[in-house]
């Protein structure tokens, strides 16, 4: 079970980084929700987020353990970052996780890689700044062809990006960025439903 990192942000809202992501190709349900929920439940995650295609089908699920004290509304910064990009885009962001008054010489850094508009599995991570180069190299090796565009405040030649900007984007696109509790499916097997229906008819006929 991967413990995600919660970040306080704009207007008292809470944001999260450090989720596990997995594509749900070949989902059996009409929109893939049940398959995504099974993935999150198997990892003992408390919350999940569904990444949907334009047609509404679930393409991937982001999930993690947010803890019992997590607020009702939590927004994924990885989803906010990925939402800016479309097919064939290969991008990576590296942002320091510290406030303006924090003078820690070894801050933590959030890294997230996106390809074709989807978060690359295993790259929504929080690492010490000394591990950034290694983790970035590992992520970029998994891209197939084409140049990778960098964003953030850590890597050289990066385009400007900030936590505040991503938080604002997450709040503006809550449908794509808000986490939900994993919970349990209320769906019952058909034999159970048929048996229950038969019992109801039997009692009604008395």
mmCIF file of C-alpha atoms in Angstrom:
data_model
loop_
_atom_site.group_PDB
_atom_site.id
_atom_site.type_symbol
_atom_site.label_atom_id
_atom_site.label_comp_id
_atom_site.label_asym_id
_atom_site.label_seq_id
_atom_site.Cartn_x
_atom_site.Cartn_y
_atom_site.Cartn_z
ATOM 1 C CA UNK A 1 0.000 0.000 0.000
ATOM 2 C CA UNK A 2 1.509 3.307 -1.130
ATOM 3 C CA UNK A 3 1.081 6.258 1.227
ATOM 4 C CA UNK A 4 0.350 9.368 -0.806
ATOM 5 C CA UNK A 5 1.457 12.874 0.187
ATOM 6 C CA UNK A 6 -1.215 15.450 1.028
ATOM 7 C CA UNK A 7 -0.503 19.130 0.387
ATOM 8 C CA UNK A 8 -2.440 22.123 1.731
ATOM 9 C CA UNK A 9 -3.246 24.651 -0.943
ATOM 10 C CA UNK A 10 -5.570 27.250 -2.418
ATOM 11 C CA UNK A 11 -8.678 28.326 -0.504
ATOM 12 C CA UNK A 12 -8.097 25.741 2.216
ATOM 13 C CA UNK A 13 -8.349 22.852 -0.260
ATOM 14 C CA UNK A 14 -6.191 19.718 -0.090
ATOM 15 C CA UNK A 15 -4.152 18.229 -2.927
ATOM 16 C CA UNK A 16 -2.318 14.942 -3.342
ATOM 17 C CA UNK A 17 0.820 13.657 -5.064
ATOM 18 C CA UNK A 18 2.416 10.223 -4.990
ATOM 19 C CA UNK A 19 -0.420 8.086 -6.340
ATOM 20 C CA UNK A 20 -0.077 4.725 -8.063
ATOM 21 C CA UNK A 21 -1.358 4.722 -11.644
ATOM 22 C CA UNK A 22 -2.425 1.803 -13.796
ATOM 23 C CA UNK A 23 -4.036 1.606 -17.206
ATOM 24 C CA UNK A 24 -7.301 -0.332 -17.291
ATOM 25 C CA UNK A 25 -7.169 -1.531 -20.900
ATOM 26 C CA UNK A 26 -9.685 -4.288 -21.570
ATOM 27 C CA UNK A 27 -12.055 -3.255 -18.795
ATOM 28 C CA UNK A 28 -15.078 -5.531 -18.617
ATOM 29 C CA UNK A 29 -17.599 -3.018 -17.321
ATOM 30 C CA UNK A 30 -19.272 -0.577 -19.654
ATOM 31 C CA UNK A 31 -17.168 2.327 -18.401
ATOM 32 C CA UNK A 32 -14.351 0.507 -16.554
ATOM 33 C CA UNK A 33 -15.303 1.730 -13.053
ATOM 34 C CA UNK A 34 -15.593 -1.749 -11.545
ATOM 35 C CA UNK A 35 -12.197 -2.816 -12.902
ATOM 36 C CA UNK A 36 -10.604 0.379 -11.570
ATOM 37 C CA UNK A 37 -12.153 -0.165 -8.158
ATOM 38 C CA UNK A 38 -10.782 -3.722 -8.050
ATOM 39 C CA UNK A 39 -7.269 -2.444 -8.848
ATOM 40 C CA UNK A 40 -7.445 0.116 -6.035
ATOM 41 C CA UNK A 41 -8.978 -2.327 -3.536
ATOM 42 C CA UNK A 42 -6.349 -4.974 -4.283
ATOM 43 C CA UNK A 43 -3.644 -2.447 -3.379
ATOM 44 C CA UNK A 44 -5.529 -1.584 -0.162
ATOM 45 C CA UNK A 45 -5.860 2.018 -1.314
ATOM 46 C CA UNK A 46 -8.390 4.234 0.422
ATOM 47 C CA UNK A 47 -9.004 6.617 -2.487
ATOM 48 C CA UNK A 48 -8.944 6.507 -6.277
ATOM 49 C CA UNK A 49 -9.337 8.738 -9.303
ATOM 50 C CA UNK A 50 -10.666 7.670 -12.698
ATOM 51 C CA UNK A 51 -8.953 8.947 -15.837
ATOM 52 C CA UNK A 52 -11.596 8.924 -18.570
ATOM 53 C CA UNK A 53 -11.366 9.222 -22.337
ATOM 54 C CA UNK A 54 -13.500 11.722 -24.214
ATOM 55 C CA UNK A 55 -16.077 8.965 -24.722
ATOM 56 C CA UNK A 56 -16.318 8.481 -20.955
ATOM 57 C CA UNK A 57 -14.553 5.104 -20.732
ATOM 58 C CA UNK A 58 -12.049 4.712 -17.902
ATOM 59 C CA UNK A 59 -8.506 4.588 -19.345
ATOM 60 C CA UNK A 60 -6.543 4.473 -16.096
ATOM 61 C CA UNK A 61 -6.914 4.656 -12.345
ATOM 62 C CA UNK A 62 -4.797 6.623 -9.888
ATOM 63 C CA UNK A 63 -5.001 5.369 -6.304
ATOM 64 C CA UNK A 64 -3.296 5.512 -2.928
ATOM 65 C CA UNK A 65 -3.729 5.562 0.830
ATOM 66 C CA UNK A 66 -4.669 9.058 1.976
ATOM 67 C CA UNK A 67 -5.162 8.181 5.641
ATOM 68 C CA UNK A 68 -8.240 8.246 7.858
ATOM 69 C CA UNK A 69 -8.024 12.012 8.421
ATOM 70 C CA UNK A 70 -8.109 12.937 4.739
ATOM 71 C CA UNK A 71 -10.789 15.572 3.984
ATOM 72 C CA UNK A 72 -13.788 14.761 1.829
ATOM 73 C CA UNK A 73 -12.399 16.635 -1.163
ATOM 74 C CA UNK A 74 -8.846 15.931 -2.327
ATOM 75 C CA UNK A 75 -7.479 16.786 -5.780
ATOM 76 C CA UNK A 76 -4.689 15.062 -7.727
ATOM 77 C CA UNK A 77 -1.933 17.305 -9.076
ATOM 78 C CA UNK A 78 -0.793 14.549 -11.448
ATOM 79 C CA UNK A 79 -4.254 14.535 -13.022
ATOM 80 C CA UNK A 80 -4.166 18.322 -13.262
ATOM 81 C CA UNK A 81 -0.777 18.187 -15.004
ATOM 82 C CA UNK A 82 -1.811 15.397 -17.386
ATOM 83 C CA UNK A 83 -5.017 17.204 -18.357
ATOM 84 C CA UNK A 84 -2.993 19.836 -20.217
ATOM 85 C CA UNK A 85 -1.622 17.367 -22.757
ATOM 86 C CA UNK A 86 -2.978 15.206 -25.534
ATOM 87 C CA UNK A 87 -1.870 12.305 -27.709
ATOM 88 C CA UNK A 88 1.844 12.084 -28.625
ATOM 89 C CA UNK A 89 2.908 14.609 -25.974
ATOM 90 C CA UNK A 90 5.828 13.445 -23.806
ATOM 91 C CA UNK A 91 6.304 15.657 -20.766
ATOM 92 C CA UNK A 92 7.777 15.503 -17.276
ATOM 93 C CA UNK A 93 7.466 17.859 -14.316
ATOM 94 C CA UNK A 94 9.766 18.209 -11.293
ATOM 95 C CA UNK A 95 8.703 20.629 -8.545
ATOM 96 C CA UNK A 96 10.128 21.305 -5.104
ATOM 97 C CA UNK A 97 7.666 20.706 -2.284
ATOM 98 C CA UNK A 98 8.432 23.548 0.080
ATOM 99 C CA UNK A 99 7.069 26.928 0.982
ATOM 100 C CA UNK A 100 8.654 30.277 0.177
ATOM 101 C CA UNK A 101 10.066 30.592 3.700
ATOM 102 C CA UNK A 102 11.435 27.055 3.845
ATOM 103 C CA UNK A 103 15.241 27.132 3.612
ATOM 104 C CA UNK A 104 15.751 23.350 3.766
ATOM 105 C CA UNK A 105 18.830 22.655 1.596
ATOM 106 C CA UNK A 106 17.529 19.159 0.784
ATOM 107 C CA UNK A 107 13.855 19.581 -0.084
ATOM 108 C CA UNK A 108 11.585 16.864 -1.371
ATOM 109 C CA UNK A 109 10.722 16.964 -5.061
ATOM 110 C CA UNK A 110 7.584 15.765 -6.793
ATOM 111 C CA UNK A 111 8.148 14.124 -10.185
ATOM 112 C CA UNK A 112 5.447 13.142 -12.654
ATOM 113 C CA UNK A 113 5.798 11.922 -16.255
ATOM 114 C CA UNK A 114 2.962 11.989 -18.795
ATOM 115 C CA UNK A 115 2.701 10.333 -22.206
ATOM 116 C CA UNK A 116 -0.304 10.535 -24.532
ATOM 117 C CA UNK A 117 -2.197 12.442 -21.865
ATOM 118 C CA UNK A 118 -1.808 9.655 -19.271
ATOM 119 C CA UNK A 119 0.365 9.554 -16.150
ATOM 120 C CA UNK A 120 3.216 7.092 -16.724
ATOM 121 C CA UNK A 121 2.967 4.265 -14.219
ATOM 122 C CA UNK A 122 5.426 4.572 -11.333
ATOM 123 C CA UNK A 123 6.332 8.230 -11.960
ATOM 124 C CA UNK A 124 3.917 10.127 -9.685
ATOM 125 C CA UNK A 125 6.493 10.096 -6.883
ATOM 126 C CA UNK A 126 8.018 12.237 -4.130
ATOM 127 C CA UNK A 127 11.802 11.855 -3.759
ATOM 128 C CA UNK A 128 14.738 13.619 -2.071
ATOM 129 C CA UNK A 129 16.318 16.204 -4.352
ATOM 130 C CA UNK A 130 19.489 14.082 -4.521
ATOM 131 C CA UNK A 131 17.534 11.296 -6.262
ATOM 132 C CA UNK A 132 15.940 13.510 -8.915
ATOM 133 C CA UNK A 133 18.447 12.940 -11.728
ATOM 134 C CA UNK A 134 18.289 9.155 -11.364
ATOM 135 C CA UNK A 135 14.496 9.049 -11.247
ATOM 136 C CA UNK A 136 14.165 11.374 -14.227
ATOM 137 C CA UNK A 137 16.557 9.231 -16.266
ATOM 138 C CA UNK A 138 14.578 6.105 -15.351
ATOM 139 C CA UNK A 139 11.326 7.768 -16.419
ATOM 140 C CA UNK A 140 12.616 9.178 -19.709
ATOM 141 C CA UNK A 141 14.081 5.805 -20.731
ATOM 142 C CA UNK A 142 10.541 4.435 -20.742
ATOM 143 C CA UNK A 143 9.439 6.869 -23.427
ATOM 144 C CA UNK A 144 9.772 5.330 -26.857
ATOM 145 C CA UNK A 145 10.695 8.007 -29.396
ATOM 146 C CA UNK A 146 10.642 11.768 -29.507
ATOM 147 C CA UNK A 147 11.942 14.558 -27.305
ATOM 148 C CA UNK A 148 10.695 14.985 -23.749
ATOM 149 C CA UNK A 149 9.580 18.444 -22.653
ATOM 150 C CA UNK A 150 10.415 19.377 -19.061
ATOM 151 C CA UNK A 151 8.443 21.578 -16.660
ATOM 152 C CA UNK A 152 9.011 22.809 -13.110
ATOM 153 C CA UNK A 153 11.705 24.489 -11.037
ATOM 154 C CA UNK A 154 14.343 21.769 -10.663
ATOM 155 C CA UNK A 155 15.587 20.579 -14.050
ATOM 156 C CA UNK A 156 17.621 22.693 -16.475
ATOM 157 C CA UNK A 157 15.799 24.081 -19.520
ATOM 158 C CA UNK A 158 12.410 23.515 -17.889
ATOM 159 C CA UNK A 159 9.323 25.501 -18.770
ATOM 160 C CA UNK A 160 7.846 27.441 -15.879
ATOM 161 C CA UNK A 161 5.314 25.605 -13.728
ATOM 162 C CA UNK A 162 4.313 25.963 -10.100
ATOM 163 C CA UNK A 163 2.282 24.141 -7.499
ATOM 164 C CA UNK A 164 -0.072 27.110 -7.350
ATOM 165 C CA UNK A 165 -0.766 26.906 -11.082
ATOM 166 C CA UNK A 166 -1.515 23.176 -10.894
ATOM 167 C CA UNK A 167 -3.719 23.622 -7.842
ATOM 168 C CA UNK A 168 -5.716 26.242 -9.701
ATOM 169 C CA UNK A 169 -6.072 23.928 -12.691
ATOM 170 C CA UNK A 170 -7.230 21.083 -10.430
ATOM 171 C CA UNK A 171 -9.934 23.234 -8.866
ATOM 172 C CA UNK A 172 -11.040 24.472 -12.291
ATOM 173 C CA UNK A 173 -11.362 20.878 -13.515
ATOM 174 C CA UNK A 174 -12.687 19.094 -10.453
ATOM 175 C CA UNK A 175 -14.462 16.376 -12.433
ATOM 176 C CA UNK A 176 -11.094 15.077 -13.686
ATOM 177 C CA UNK A 177 -8.999 15.736 -10.576
ATOM 178 C CA UNK A 178 -11.103 14.966 -7.490
ATOM 179 C CA UNK A 179 -10.406 11.714 -5.650
ATOM 180 C CA UNK A 180 -13.173 9.418 -4.437
ATOM 181 C CA UNK A 181 -13.226 6.777 -1.720
ATOM 182 C CA UNK A 182 -12.697 3.243 -2.951
ATOM 183 C CA UNK A 183 -15.469 1.680 -0.854
ATOM 184 C CA UNK A 184 -17.130 -1.565 -1.743
ATOM 185 C CA UNK A 185 -19.380 -2.338 -4.670
ATOM 186 C CA UNK A 186 -23.006 -2.908 -3.727
ATOM 187 C CA UNK A 187 -23.587 -5.104 -6.758
ATOM 188 C CA UNK A 188 -24.765 -8.647 -5.913
ATOM 189 C CA UNK A 189 -24.237 -11.784 -7.999
ATOM 190 C CA UNK A 190 -27.220 -12.661 -10.204
ATOM 191 C CA UNK A 191 -28.015 -15.938 -8.363
ATOM 192 C CA UNK A 192 -28.343 -13.959 -5.128
ATOM 193 C CA UNK A 193 -30.621 -11.421 -6.809
ATOM 194 C CA UNK A 194 -32.804 -14.177 -8.291
ATOM 195 C CA UNK A 195 -33.058 -15.939 -4.940
ATOM 196 C CA UNK A 196 -34.019 -12.701 -3.205
ATOM 197 C CA UNK A 197 -36.634 -11.956 -5.855
ATOM 198 C CA UNK A 198 -38.107 -15.446 -5.465
ATOM 199 C CA UNK A 199 -38.306 -15.030 -1.693
ATOM 200 C CA UNK A 200 -40.112 -11.715 -2.059
ATOM 201 C CA UNK A 201 -42.678 -13.255 -4.446
ATOM 202 C CA UNK A 202 -43.183 -16.198 -2.089
ATOM 203 C CA UNK A 203 -43.833 -13.926 0.874
ATOM 204 C CA UNK A 204 -46.081 -11.688 -1.171
ATOM 205 C CA UNK A 205 -48.266 -14.652 -2.136
ATOM 206 C CA UNK A 206 -48.987 -15.623 1.451
#
